[in-house]
XYZ file of C-alpha atoms in Angstrom:
369
model
C 0.000 0.000 0.000
C 1.468 3.359 -0.978
C 0.275 6.942 -0.756
C 1.433 9.384 -3.449
C -0.354 12.451 -2.123
C 0.813 14.798 0.621
C -2.128 13.871 2.814
C -2.300 10.398 4.327
C -6.005 10.449 3.546
C -5.634 11.051 -0.196
C -4.233 7.726 -1.300
C -3.148 5.928 -4.441
C -2.788 2.222 -3.714
C -1.299 -0.423 -5.978
C -3.446 -3.533 -6.281
C -2.987 -6.809 -8.104
C -6.172 -7.669 -10.011
C -6.656 -11.431 -10.175
C -9.726 -11.015 -12.391
C -7.566 -9.476 -15.130
C -4.849 -12.117 -15.085
C -4.188 -13.565 -18.550
C -6.532 -11.081 -20.225
C -6.319 -11.320 -24.037
C -5.123 -7.733 -24.663
C -2.355 -7.732 -22.043
C -4.056 -4.898 -20.207
C -2.277 -4.111 -16.919
C -3.032 -6.543 -14.101
C -1.385 -4.339 -11.479
C -3.451 -1.172 -11.170
C -3.614 2.016 -9.175
C -6.660 2.529 -6.975
C -7.521 6.031 -5.790
C -8.892 6.057 -2.244
C -10.207 9.062 -0.337
C -10.471 8.685 3.435
C -12.683 11.188 5.299
C -11.533 13.665 7.956
C -11.131 11.923 11.294
C -10.310 8.517 9.788
C -6.966 8.205 11.583
C -8.181 9.850 14.773
C -11.299 7.690 15.259
C -9.602 4.318 15.136
C -12.689 2.261 16.004
C -15.077 3.926 13.579
C -16.066 2.124 10.385
C -17.281 3.816 7.216
C -19.593 3.227 4.248
C -18.083 3.219 0.757
C -18.941 4.925 -2.520
C -17.235 3.460 -5.602
C -17.042 5.890 -8.531
C -16.455 4.688 -12.109
C -14.792 7.174 -14.466
C -15.550 8.032 -18.079
C -14.244 6.662 -21.379
C -10.850 8.381 -21.576
C -10.186 8.140 -17.845
C -7.274 6.110 -16.496
C -4.868 6.062 -13.565
C -3.429 9.406 -14.715
C -6.844 11.042 -15.273
C -9.215 10.305 -12.419
C -12.491 12.214 -12.129
C -12.050 13.444 -8.556
C -8.594 14.440 -7.303
C -7.069 16.490 -4.486
C -7.866 19.954 -5.842
C -9.287 21.452 -9.022
C -5.769 22.572 -9.960
C -4.750 18.881 -10.082
C -7.659 17.847 -12.334
C -6.267 16.788 -15.728
C -9.779 16.430 -17.161
C -10.288 20.159 -16.674
C -6.856 21.837 -16.892
C -7.877 25.255 -15.634
C -4.467 26.729 -16.396
C -4.918 25.970 -20.117
C -8.432 27.365 -20.473
C -8.738 31.055 -21.475
C -10.187 33.207 -18.650
C -13.213 34.268 -20.711
C -14.088 30.591 -21.175
C -13.215 29.566 -17.629
C -15.559 32.145 -16.132
C -18.470 30.322 -17.804
C -17.743 27.206 -15.701
C -19.082 26.934 -12.144
C -15.902 25.616 -10.531
C -17.496 25.608 -7.071
C -19.797 22.755 -8.149
C -16.966 20.492 -9.312
C -15.910 17.944 -6.718
C -12.402 17.554 -5.331
C -11.064 15.843 -2.219
C -10.653 19.291 -0.652
C -14.342 19.971 -1.365
C -15.307 16.625 0.189
C -13.281 17.499 3.281
C -15.109 20.806 3.555
C -18.576 19.271 3.113
C -17.924 16.498 5.645
C -16.357 18.881 8.170
C -19.362 21.229 7.902
C -21.831 18.356 8.305
C -23.198 18.601 4.753
C -22.207 14.974 4.154
C -21.706 12.119 6.563
C -18.171 10.664 6.401
C -17.559 7.917 3.843
C -14.721 6.333 1.876
C -14.592 7.302 -1.814
C -12.934 4.836 -4.202
C -11.975 5.281 -7.865
C -10.640 2.287 -9.823
C -8.778 2.535 -13.128
C -11.169 1.119 -15.753
C -9.078 1.831 -18.833
C -8.197 -0.866 -21.331
C -4.876 0.971 -21.709
C -5.147 0.595 -25.475
C -4.407 3.774 -27.458
C -7.033 5.835 -29.280
C -7.270 4.451 -32.805
C -6.171 7.781 -34.325
C -3.546 8.480 -31.672
C -5.531 11.496 -30.467
C -4.015 13.356 -27.520
C -5.593 15.039 -24.504
C -4.907 18.523 -23.079
C -1.707 17.285 -21.437
C -0.270 15.844 -24.664
C -0.777 12.220 -23.602
C -2.333 9.802 -26.111
C -5.912 9.087 -25.072
C -6.808 5.572 -23.988
C -9.809 3.372 -24.652
C -12.280 2.454 -21.920
C -13.443 -0.979 -20.773
C -17.062 0.051 -20.082
C -16.472 -2.049 -16.942
C -17.677 -5.143 -18.797
C -16.653 -8.763 -18.745
C -15.659 -9.439 -22.335
C -14.021 -12.536 -23.836
C -11.999 -10.161 -26.009
C -10.641 -7.764 -23.365
C -10.933 -9.360 -19.939
C -13.177 -9.339 -16.873
C -13.468 -5.696 -15.898
C -16.799 -6.170 -14.123
C -15.291 -8.871 -11.918
C -12.367 -6.529 -11.256
C -14.770 -4.018 -9.668
C -17.090 -6.421 -7.886
C -14.433 -8.829 -6.638
C -10.947 -7.326 -6.559
C -11.734 -3.695 -5.740
C -14.406 -4.356 -3.127
C -12.415 -7.153 -1.478
C -9.265 -5.026 -1.388
C -10.985 -1.986 0.118
C -12.834 -4.057 2.722
C -9.604 -5.855 3.682
C -7.414 -2.761 3.933
C -9.700 -0.048 5.272
C -12.246 0.234 8.080
C -15.332 -0.196 5.925
C -18.759 -1.473 6.849
C -18.469 -4.424 4.461
C -22.054 -5.048 3.403
C -24.587 -4.042 0.745
C -26.357 -1.559 3.025
C -23.214 0.542 3.304
C -21.900 0.409 -0.252
C -22.967 2.434 -3.311
C -21.876 2.545 -6.941
C -21.919 5.544 -9.209
C -20.315 6.799 -12.377
C -20.496 9.213 -15.274
C -20.702 8.506 -19.013
C -18.895 5.159 -19.513
C -18.947 4.867 -15.715
C -22.702 5.490 -15.726
C -23.092 2.644 -18.188
C -20.856 0.469 -16.005
C -22.897 1.379 -12.932
C -26.105 0.111 -14.532
C -24.483 -2.981 -16.049
C -22.763 -4.019 -12.817
C -25.891 -3.449 -10.710
C -27.883 -5.563 -13.166
C -25.510 -8.441 -12.529
C -24.711 -7.784 -8.857
C -27.611 -6.065 -7.077
C -26.533 -7.884 -3.910
C -23.446 -5.661 -3.670
C -24.920 -2.132 -3.661
C -27.757 -0.438 -1.787
C -27.824 2.524 -4.165
C -26.515 3.560 -7.573
C -26.277 6.803 -9.542
C -25.819 6.643 -13.316
C -24.920 10.116 -14.597
C -25.421 10.575 -18.346
C -24.847 6.842 -18.914
C -23.070 6.156 -22.209
C -25.517 3.619 -23.589
C -24.301 4.316 -27.119
C -26.357 1.998 -29.316
C -26.445 1.286 -33.041
C -29.039 4.069 -33.305
C -26.207 6.567 -32.732
C -23.873 5.404 -35.515
C -24.669 8.577 -37.470
C -24.486 10.960 -34.518
C -22.428 14.089 -35.180
C -20.520 14.968 -32.030
C -19.600 18.617 -31.606
C -18.477 19.741 -28.152
C -19.282 23.465 -27.722
C -16.056 24.365 -25.894
C -13.984 22.953 -28.776
C -16.076 24.908 -31.276
C -15.479 28.114 -29.286
C -11.737 27.510 -28.950
C -10.922 25.870 -32.295
C -13.774 26.601 -34.702
C -16.599 24.463 -36.071
C -14.582 22.484 -38.621
C -11.936 21.273 -36.176
C -14.598 20.613 -33.519
C -16.421 18.377 -36.008
C -13.187 16.547 -36.842
C -12.427 15.976 -33.154
C -15.991 14.778 -32.581
C -15.840 12.336 -35.489
C -12.509 10.986 -34.219
C -13.844 10.563 -30.661
C -17.036 8.841 -31.749
C -15.150 6.688 -34.231
C -12.807 5.533 -31.483
C -15.731 4.624 -29.216
C -17.313 2.597 -32.036
C -13.977 0.887 -32.651
C -13.828 0.013 -28.946
C -17.346 -1.420 -29.054
C -16.278 -3.734 -31.865
C -13.337 -4.858 -29.724
C -15.557 -5.384 -26.669
C -18.674 -6.835 -28.279
C -17.750 -8.479 -31.549
C -14.011 -8.637 -32.169
C -14.262 -11.842 -34.204
C -16.962 -10.309 -36.380
C -16.691 -6.488 -36.158
C -19.640 -4.348 -37.154
C -18.049 -1.113 -38.340
C -16.213 -2.504 -41.421
C -19.542 -3.939 -42.653
C -21.505 -0.670 -42.521
C -22.589 0.350 -46.034
C -23.968 3.755 -46.957
C -25.768 5.189 -49.969
C -24.642 8.289 -51.860
C -26.293 10.571 -49.330
C -24.378 8.904 -46.490
C -27.386 7.072 -45.061
C -26.688 3.615 -43.646
C -28.352 0.969 -45.806
C -26.710 -2.265 -44.658
C -24.585 -3.916 -41.981
C -23.697 -7.402 -40.790
C -26.714 -8.644 -38.843
C -24.761 -11.026 -36.642
C -22.379 -8.269 -35.581
C -25.309 -5.917 -34.973
C -26.920 -8.566 -32.788
C -23.699 -8.867 -30.791
C -23.822 -5.122 -30.143
C -27.492 -5.233 -29.152
C -26.773 -7.680 -26.335
C -24.864 -4.895 -24.556
C -27.647 -2.318 -24.884
C -28.695 -1.476 -21.311
C -32.376 -1.713 -22.293
C -31.843 -5.257 -23.572
C -29.936 -6.140 -20.419
C -32.674 -4.745 -18.159
C -35.399 -6.707 -19.971
C -33.301 -9.851 -19.708
C -32.977 -9.440 -15.936
C -35.915 -7.242 -14.881
C -35.843 -7.932 -11.150
C -32.220 -6.967 -10.469
C -32.591 -3.184 -10.358
C -35.661 -3.490 -8.134
C -33.178 -4.355 -5.387
C -31.137 -1.133 -5.772
C -32.082 2.497 -5.085
C -31.431 4.038 -8.496
C -30.789 7.528 -9.840
C -30.390 8.169 -13.548
C -30.108 11.565 -15.206
C -28.750 13.456 -18.206
C -28.415 17.054 -19.419
C -31.076 18.007 -21.971
C -28.570 18.991 -24.690
C -25.977 16.236 -24.159
C -23.628 16.523 -27.150
C -23.028 12.762 -27.290
C -26.687 12.107 -28.093
C -27.333 10.488 -24.729
C -30.401 12.510 -23.708
C -32.787 10.395 -25.801
C -30.897 7.208 -24.923
C -31.317 7.984 -21.215
C -35.019 8.639 -21.782
C -35.268 5.190 -23.388
C -33.734 3.604 -20.286
C -36.209 5.524 -18.140
C -39.080 4.257 -20.293
C -37.835 0.670 -20.015
C -37.590 0.980 -16.233
C -41.104 2.444 -16.081
C -42.567 -0.313 -18.239
C -41.060 -2.935 -15.934
C -42.198 -1.020 -12.828
C -38.652 -0.571 -11.567
C -38.645 2.295 -9.088
C -36.038 4.952 -9.832
C -35.361 8.663 -9.739
C -35.043 10.176 -13.211
C -34.311 13.641 -14.497
C -33.437 15.324 -17.752
C -32.141 18.666 -16.517
C -31.130 21.895 -18.242
C -28.028 23.532 -16.831
C -26.853 26.801 -18.444
C -23.528 26.498 -16.621
C -22.896 23.245 -18.506
C -23.294 24.842 -21.948
C -19.596 24.496 -22.867
C -19.954 20.722 -22.602
C -23.383 19.532 -21.455
C -22.013 15.995 -21.211
C -18.727 16.543 -19.363
C -19.740 19.517 -17.223
C -23.236 18.141 -16.689
C -21.703 15.031 -15.136
C -19.153 17.045 -13.163
C -21.907 19.153 -11.589
C -24.025 16.098 -10.787
C -21.397 14.130 -8.822
C -22.154 15.883 -5.522
C -25.947 15.450 -5.899
C -25.292 11.823 -6.909
C -23.265 11.225 -3.758
C -26.016 12.805 -1.656
C -28.574 10.531 -3.330
C -26.533 7.396 -2.638
C -25.438 8.171 0.903
C -28.984 8.854 2.131
C -29.625 5.113 1.866
C -26.756 4.073 4.110
C -28.362 2.663 7.242
């Protein structure tokens, strides 16, 4: 166990993940696990704590976690690289950091809990070699799925991460004191994992879950902040590259032996007219709606929040509404919201999720008994 941060409570542990041993893509088996311990953890030596596990988004990895010590350390939102006139449009006070958690817990706005962030990256490079703000090549995400083509990333969370945290920290090691949440890819993973393991979590919050189905193959991604900074043409190119990489990852995860994307045929207008039906069927099996209908009772055992910003640039607003409709049809109780947030206008997806992490934590922790 090793701590990289100045504070003993802001930890980065190294764990060996048995569930990823011998995975077919040689993705790292030894991984870093980010662990936040609440104020008072080392002073109250007999006290035990509930746990919230947070699953990051698609390009996240051990170098780019969602919640870090301070906003200045957040590589997903490098404030020093954003022009002041753009930065002032972002509500930084609503973006979570460990320092913010300390403040909220100390002031009694949140009860103390342990906050855990695993590295869910495949550690495969972006297909076009695209780089992030820091100059590092972006990595592909696992969607926290068990896949015969990439390895058992769901088992990694449910078995290795939970067992490690319960063994090494003073947790309350039961369902009633454990919650799962995530944004984008992590929101998808939250729903998928809870469908398969409702016995592990009392509550779950899926923020703008990236249930990117075949219906979105033609989606044109344009992130407003990129359009403002770089112009429409480059923003469209970046969007096409990002979406193309996600689709490439889905082929790797869902149908590597029979990939869908090379079979997609279009007419002169660009409309899709044909694709391989077997590959398309492989993709459909990972649609959250399909998974819910296949196992309709699972989510009835979890307190569930699902939401999305109304102008999500990844096309996930309608997809989230579809999940809501599926849950309603199957009489699965849940809290649902499509919200409009003017302060998220620069990236309704990324900033929308960032602003919803604190409300998501509040939703989950209210169910700890």
